[in-house]
Coordinates of C-alpha atoms in Angstrom, one line a residue:
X1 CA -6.0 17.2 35.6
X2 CA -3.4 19.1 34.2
X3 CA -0.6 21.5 36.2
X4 CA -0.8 24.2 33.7
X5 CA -2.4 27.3 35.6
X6 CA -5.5 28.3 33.9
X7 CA -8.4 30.3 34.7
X8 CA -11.8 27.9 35.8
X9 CA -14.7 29.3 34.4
X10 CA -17.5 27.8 37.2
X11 CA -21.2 27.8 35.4
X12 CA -22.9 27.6 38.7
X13 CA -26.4 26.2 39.9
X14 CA -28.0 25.9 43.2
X15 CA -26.2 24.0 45.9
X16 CA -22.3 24.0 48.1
X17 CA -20.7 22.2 45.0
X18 CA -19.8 25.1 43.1
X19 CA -17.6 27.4 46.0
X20 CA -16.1 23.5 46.7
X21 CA -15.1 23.0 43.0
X22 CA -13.6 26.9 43.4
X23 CA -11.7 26.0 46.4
X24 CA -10.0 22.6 44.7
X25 CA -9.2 24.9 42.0
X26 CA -7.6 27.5 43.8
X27 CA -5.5 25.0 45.8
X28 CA -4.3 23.5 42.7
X29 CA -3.3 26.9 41.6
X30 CA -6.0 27.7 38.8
X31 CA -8.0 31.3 38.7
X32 CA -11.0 31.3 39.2
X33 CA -14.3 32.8 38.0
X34 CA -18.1 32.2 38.7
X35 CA -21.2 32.6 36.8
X36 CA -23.8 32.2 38.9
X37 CA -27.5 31.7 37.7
X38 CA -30.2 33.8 38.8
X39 CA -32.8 32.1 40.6
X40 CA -30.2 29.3 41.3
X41 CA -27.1 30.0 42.5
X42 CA -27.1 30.7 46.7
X43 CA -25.5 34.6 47.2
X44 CA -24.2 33.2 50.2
X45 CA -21.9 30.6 48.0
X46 CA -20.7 32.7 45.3
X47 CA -19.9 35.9 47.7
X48 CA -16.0 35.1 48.5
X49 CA -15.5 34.2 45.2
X50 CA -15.3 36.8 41.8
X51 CA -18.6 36.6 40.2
X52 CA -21.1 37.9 38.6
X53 CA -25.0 36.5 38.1
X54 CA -26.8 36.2 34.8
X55 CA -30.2 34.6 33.7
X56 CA -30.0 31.5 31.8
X57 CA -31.3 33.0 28.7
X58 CA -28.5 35.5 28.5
X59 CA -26.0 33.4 27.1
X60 CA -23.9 36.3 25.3
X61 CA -23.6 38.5 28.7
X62 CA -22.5 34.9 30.8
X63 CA -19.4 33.9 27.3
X64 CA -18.5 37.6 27.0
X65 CA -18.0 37.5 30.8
X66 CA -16.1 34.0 30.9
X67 CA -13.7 35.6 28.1
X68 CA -13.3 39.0 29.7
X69 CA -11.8 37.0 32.5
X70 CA -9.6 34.6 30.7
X71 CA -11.8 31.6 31.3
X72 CA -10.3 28.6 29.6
X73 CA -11.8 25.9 30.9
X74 CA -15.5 25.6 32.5
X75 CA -17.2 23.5 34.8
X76 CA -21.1 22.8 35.3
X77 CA -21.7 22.5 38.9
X78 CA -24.9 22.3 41.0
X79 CA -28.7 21.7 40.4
X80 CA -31.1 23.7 37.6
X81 CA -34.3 23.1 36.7
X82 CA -35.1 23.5 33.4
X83 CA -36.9 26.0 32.6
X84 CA -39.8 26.2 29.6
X85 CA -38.8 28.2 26.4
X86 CA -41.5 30.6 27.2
X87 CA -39.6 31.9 30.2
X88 CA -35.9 31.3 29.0
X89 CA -36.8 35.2 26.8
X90 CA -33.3 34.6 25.2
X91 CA -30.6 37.2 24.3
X92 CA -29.3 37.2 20.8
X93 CA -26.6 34.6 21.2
X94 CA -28.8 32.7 23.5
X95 CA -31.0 32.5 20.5
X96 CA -28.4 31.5 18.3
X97 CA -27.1 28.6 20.7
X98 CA -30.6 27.4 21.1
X99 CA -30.9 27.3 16.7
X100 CA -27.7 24.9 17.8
X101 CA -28.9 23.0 20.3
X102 CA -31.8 21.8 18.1
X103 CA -34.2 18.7 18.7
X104 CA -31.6 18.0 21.7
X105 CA -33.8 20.8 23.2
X106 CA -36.7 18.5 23.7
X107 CA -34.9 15.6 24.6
X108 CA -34.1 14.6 27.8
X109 CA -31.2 16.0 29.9
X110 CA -29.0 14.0 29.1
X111 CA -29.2 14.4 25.6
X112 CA -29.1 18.4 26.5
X113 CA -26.6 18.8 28.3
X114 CA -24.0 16.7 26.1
X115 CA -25.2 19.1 23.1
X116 CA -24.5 22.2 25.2
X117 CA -21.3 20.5 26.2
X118 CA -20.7 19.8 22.7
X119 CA -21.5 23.4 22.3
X120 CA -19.4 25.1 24.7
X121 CA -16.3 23.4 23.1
X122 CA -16.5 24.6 19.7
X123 CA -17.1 28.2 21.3
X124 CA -13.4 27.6 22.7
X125 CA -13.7 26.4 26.3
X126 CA -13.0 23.0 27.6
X127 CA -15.7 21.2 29.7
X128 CA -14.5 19.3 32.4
X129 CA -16.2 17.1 35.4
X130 CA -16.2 18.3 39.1
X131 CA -14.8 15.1 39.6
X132 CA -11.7 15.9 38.1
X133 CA -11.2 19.0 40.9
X134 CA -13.2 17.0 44.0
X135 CA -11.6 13.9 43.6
X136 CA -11.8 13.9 47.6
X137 CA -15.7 13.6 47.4
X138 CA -16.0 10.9 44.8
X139 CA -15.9 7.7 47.1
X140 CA -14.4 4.1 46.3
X141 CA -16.5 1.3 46.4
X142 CA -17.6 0.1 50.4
X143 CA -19.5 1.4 53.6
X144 CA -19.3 4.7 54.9
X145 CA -19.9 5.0 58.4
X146 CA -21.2 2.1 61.1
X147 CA -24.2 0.9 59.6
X148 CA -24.0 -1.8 56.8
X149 CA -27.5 -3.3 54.7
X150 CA -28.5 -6.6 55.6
X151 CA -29.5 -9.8 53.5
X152 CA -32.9 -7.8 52.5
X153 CA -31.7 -4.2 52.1
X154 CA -29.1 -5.8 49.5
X155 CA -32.0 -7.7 47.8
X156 CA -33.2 -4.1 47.3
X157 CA -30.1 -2.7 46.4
X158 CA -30.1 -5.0 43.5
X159 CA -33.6 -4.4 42.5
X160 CA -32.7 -0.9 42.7
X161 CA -29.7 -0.8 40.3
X162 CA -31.9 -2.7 37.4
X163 CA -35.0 -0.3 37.7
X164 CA -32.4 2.5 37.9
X165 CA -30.1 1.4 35.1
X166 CA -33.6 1.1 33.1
X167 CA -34.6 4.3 34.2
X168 CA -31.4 5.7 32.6
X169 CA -31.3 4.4 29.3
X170 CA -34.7 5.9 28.7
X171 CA -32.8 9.5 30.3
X172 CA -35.5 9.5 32.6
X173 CA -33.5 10.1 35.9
X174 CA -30.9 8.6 38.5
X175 CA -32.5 7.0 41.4
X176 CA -35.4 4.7 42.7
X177 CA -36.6 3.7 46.3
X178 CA -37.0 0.3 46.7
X179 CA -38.8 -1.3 49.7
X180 CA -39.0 -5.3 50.6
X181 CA -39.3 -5.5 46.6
X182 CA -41.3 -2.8 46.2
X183 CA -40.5 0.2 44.0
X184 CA -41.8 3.4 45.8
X185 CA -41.0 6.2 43.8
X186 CA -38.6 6.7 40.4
X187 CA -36.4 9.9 39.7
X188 CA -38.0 12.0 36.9
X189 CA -37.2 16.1 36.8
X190 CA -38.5 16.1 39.8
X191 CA -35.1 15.4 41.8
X192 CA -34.0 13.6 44.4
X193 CA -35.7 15.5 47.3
X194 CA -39.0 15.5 46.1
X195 CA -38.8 11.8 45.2
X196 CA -38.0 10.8 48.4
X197 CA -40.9 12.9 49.9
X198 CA -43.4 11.1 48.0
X199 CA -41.8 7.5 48.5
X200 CA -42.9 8.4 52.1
X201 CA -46.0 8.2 51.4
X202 CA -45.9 5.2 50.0
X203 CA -44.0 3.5 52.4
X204 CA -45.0 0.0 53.5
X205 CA -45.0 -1.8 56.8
X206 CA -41.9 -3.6 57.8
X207 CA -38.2 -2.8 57.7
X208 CA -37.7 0.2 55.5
X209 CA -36.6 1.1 51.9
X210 CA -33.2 2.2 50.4
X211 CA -32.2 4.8 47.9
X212 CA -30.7 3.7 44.9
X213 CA -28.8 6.6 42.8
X214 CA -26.7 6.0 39.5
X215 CA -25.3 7.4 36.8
X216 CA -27.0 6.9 33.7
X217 CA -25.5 4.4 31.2
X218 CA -23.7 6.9 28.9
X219 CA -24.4 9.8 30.7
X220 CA -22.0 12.7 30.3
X221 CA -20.6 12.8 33.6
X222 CA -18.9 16.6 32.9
X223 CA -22.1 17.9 33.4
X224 CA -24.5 16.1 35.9
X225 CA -23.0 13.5 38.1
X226 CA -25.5 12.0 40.6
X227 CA -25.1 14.8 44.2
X228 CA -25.5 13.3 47.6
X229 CA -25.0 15.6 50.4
X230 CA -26.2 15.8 54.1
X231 CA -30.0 17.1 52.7
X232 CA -30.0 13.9 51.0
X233 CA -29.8 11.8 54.4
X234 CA -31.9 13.4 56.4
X235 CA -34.6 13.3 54.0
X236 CA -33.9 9.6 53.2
X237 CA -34.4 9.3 57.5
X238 CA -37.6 11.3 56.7
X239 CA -38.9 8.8 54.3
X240 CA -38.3 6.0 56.6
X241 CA -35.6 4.7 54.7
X242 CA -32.7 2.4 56.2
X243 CA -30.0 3.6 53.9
X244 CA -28.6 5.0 50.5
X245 CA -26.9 2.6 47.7
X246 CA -24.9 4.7 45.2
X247 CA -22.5 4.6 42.2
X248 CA -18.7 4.4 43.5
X249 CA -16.4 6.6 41.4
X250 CA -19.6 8.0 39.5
X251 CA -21.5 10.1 42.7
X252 CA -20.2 13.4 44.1
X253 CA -20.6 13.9 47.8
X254 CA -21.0 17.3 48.3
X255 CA -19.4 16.3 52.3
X256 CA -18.0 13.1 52.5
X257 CA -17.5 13.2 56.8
X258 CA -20.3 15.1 56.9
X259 CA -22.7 12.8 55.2
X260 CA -20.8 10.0 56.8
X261 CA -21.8 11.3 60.4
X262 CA -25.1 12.1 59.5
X263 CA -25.8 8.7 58.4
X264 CA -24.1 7.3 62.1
X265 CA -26.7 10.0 63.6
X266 CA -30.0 8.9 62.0
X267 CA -28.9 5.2 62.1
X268 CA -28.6 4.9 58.5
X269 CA -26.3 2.7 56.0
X270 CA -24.2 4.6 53.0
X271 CA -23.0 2.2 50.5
X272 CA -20.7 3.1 47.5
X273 CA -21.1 0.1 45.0
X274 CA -20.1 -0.7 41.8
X275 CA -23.8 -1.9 39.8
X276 CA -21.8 -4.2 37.8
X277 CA -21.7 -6.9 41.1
X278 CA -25.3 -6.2 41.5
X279 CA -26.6 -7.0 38.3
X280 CA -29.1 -9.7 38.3
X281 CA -28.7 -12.7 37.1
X282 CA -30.8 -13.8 33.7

């Protein structure tokens, strides 16, 4: 990260991450400014900060805002569905970004969001990663917290990071749930939440299943790193999961103590791992 004051233009979904990202940046002496997406955003999260809220079609209001206040550089913080081009109704620049963004508009998100990061720098802003402001909430590789997966939660673990790595190079999502060798439910748009709600209903007798989240291979991390917060745990418990596997250095916890003690509470592990030692052998 640089030392050179700037001011941190904060594109901002649903979620804690983006007042945390505004509070890093403060501390490390930046400015800081918020766009906020209607529908997305939490009022609650944006209020101590300066801000305004736009739609996501109105791309020329949110870049005449992030120049009228000096925004330099710009993060991509917290979750957004995508919405259909029927309901985007887009402004006159939002029109002529979308002519930009081309077939990566029907692609999947990965291939998306690298063309509107792509984008945003040749309109003059540099993208950065949360990571590079919360480097407090990106964890190294080991357990957090008391509990730690045994010989057939690791089994899982490994199954886990192949159908999740596959998963990814089709840009399909970030996570699976896998039970006693059983795949439960994959990651698609749906998100995390949801796909843990339905791998409850699938679940199986016998010890219970674990989360496996990942970055995909060749993601661009700048603008959708794999989010684990306390939500995420208690609805893993719901599930009847034993624990969550996920990608050390590559995963944002939105509350690193937080999720840590959560995960003591409902009795569950948390695992930062580095999928390269879990690859299966050939």
């Amino acid at each position: 990260m640089t030392t050179e004051p700037t001011t941190v233009g904060i594109l901002a979904g649903g979620g804690p991450l983006p007042a945390k990202v505004a509070e890093a940046a403060r501390a490390a002496g930046h400015s800081v400014f918020i766009v906020g997406f209607e529908g997305f955003a939490e009022s609650g999260v944006l209020a101590p900060w300066p801000h305004e809220c736009v739609r996501l079609g109105a791309a020329g209001r949110m870049l005449s805002l992030l120049r009228a206040h000096g925004c330099s550089d710009l993060v991509l913080i917290g979750p957004i569905r995508r919405p259909s081009l029927r309901s985007l109704c887009p402004d006159a620049e939002g029109a002529r970004i979308l002519a930009r963004l081309g077939k990566a508009l029907f692609a999947g998100d990965d291939g998306l969001l690298a063309a509107l990061v792509r984008i945003l720098g040749e309109e003059g802003f540099r993208v950065r990663g949360a990571h590079e402001f919360l480097s407090h909430s990106v964890a190294r590789p080991g357990v957090l917290g008391r509990y730690t997966p045994d010989a057939q939660a690791l089994a899982d673990i490994r199954h886990g990071v192949a159908v999740t790595q596959a998963l990814g190079r089709l840009d399909i999502g970030q996570g699976c749930v896998v039970q006693n060798g059983v795949v439960l439910a994959v990651e698609a748009m749906e998100g995390t939440d949801a796909m843990l709600a339905r791998s409850g209903l699938c679940r199986q007798p016998g010890e219970g299943g674990v989360l496996v989240k990942l970055l995909k291979p060749g993601q661009e991390k700048r603008a959708d790193m794999p989010t684990i917060g306390p939500v995420t745990l208690r609805n893993a418990h719901a599930a009847g999961l034993r624990g969550i596997a996920f990608e050390a250095a590559h995963t944002l916890l939105t509350d690193m103590q937080a999720c840590q003690t959560e995960a003591d509470r409902l009795g569950l592990f948390l695992i930062a791992i580095d999928p390269a030692t879990y690859v299966q052998p050939a």
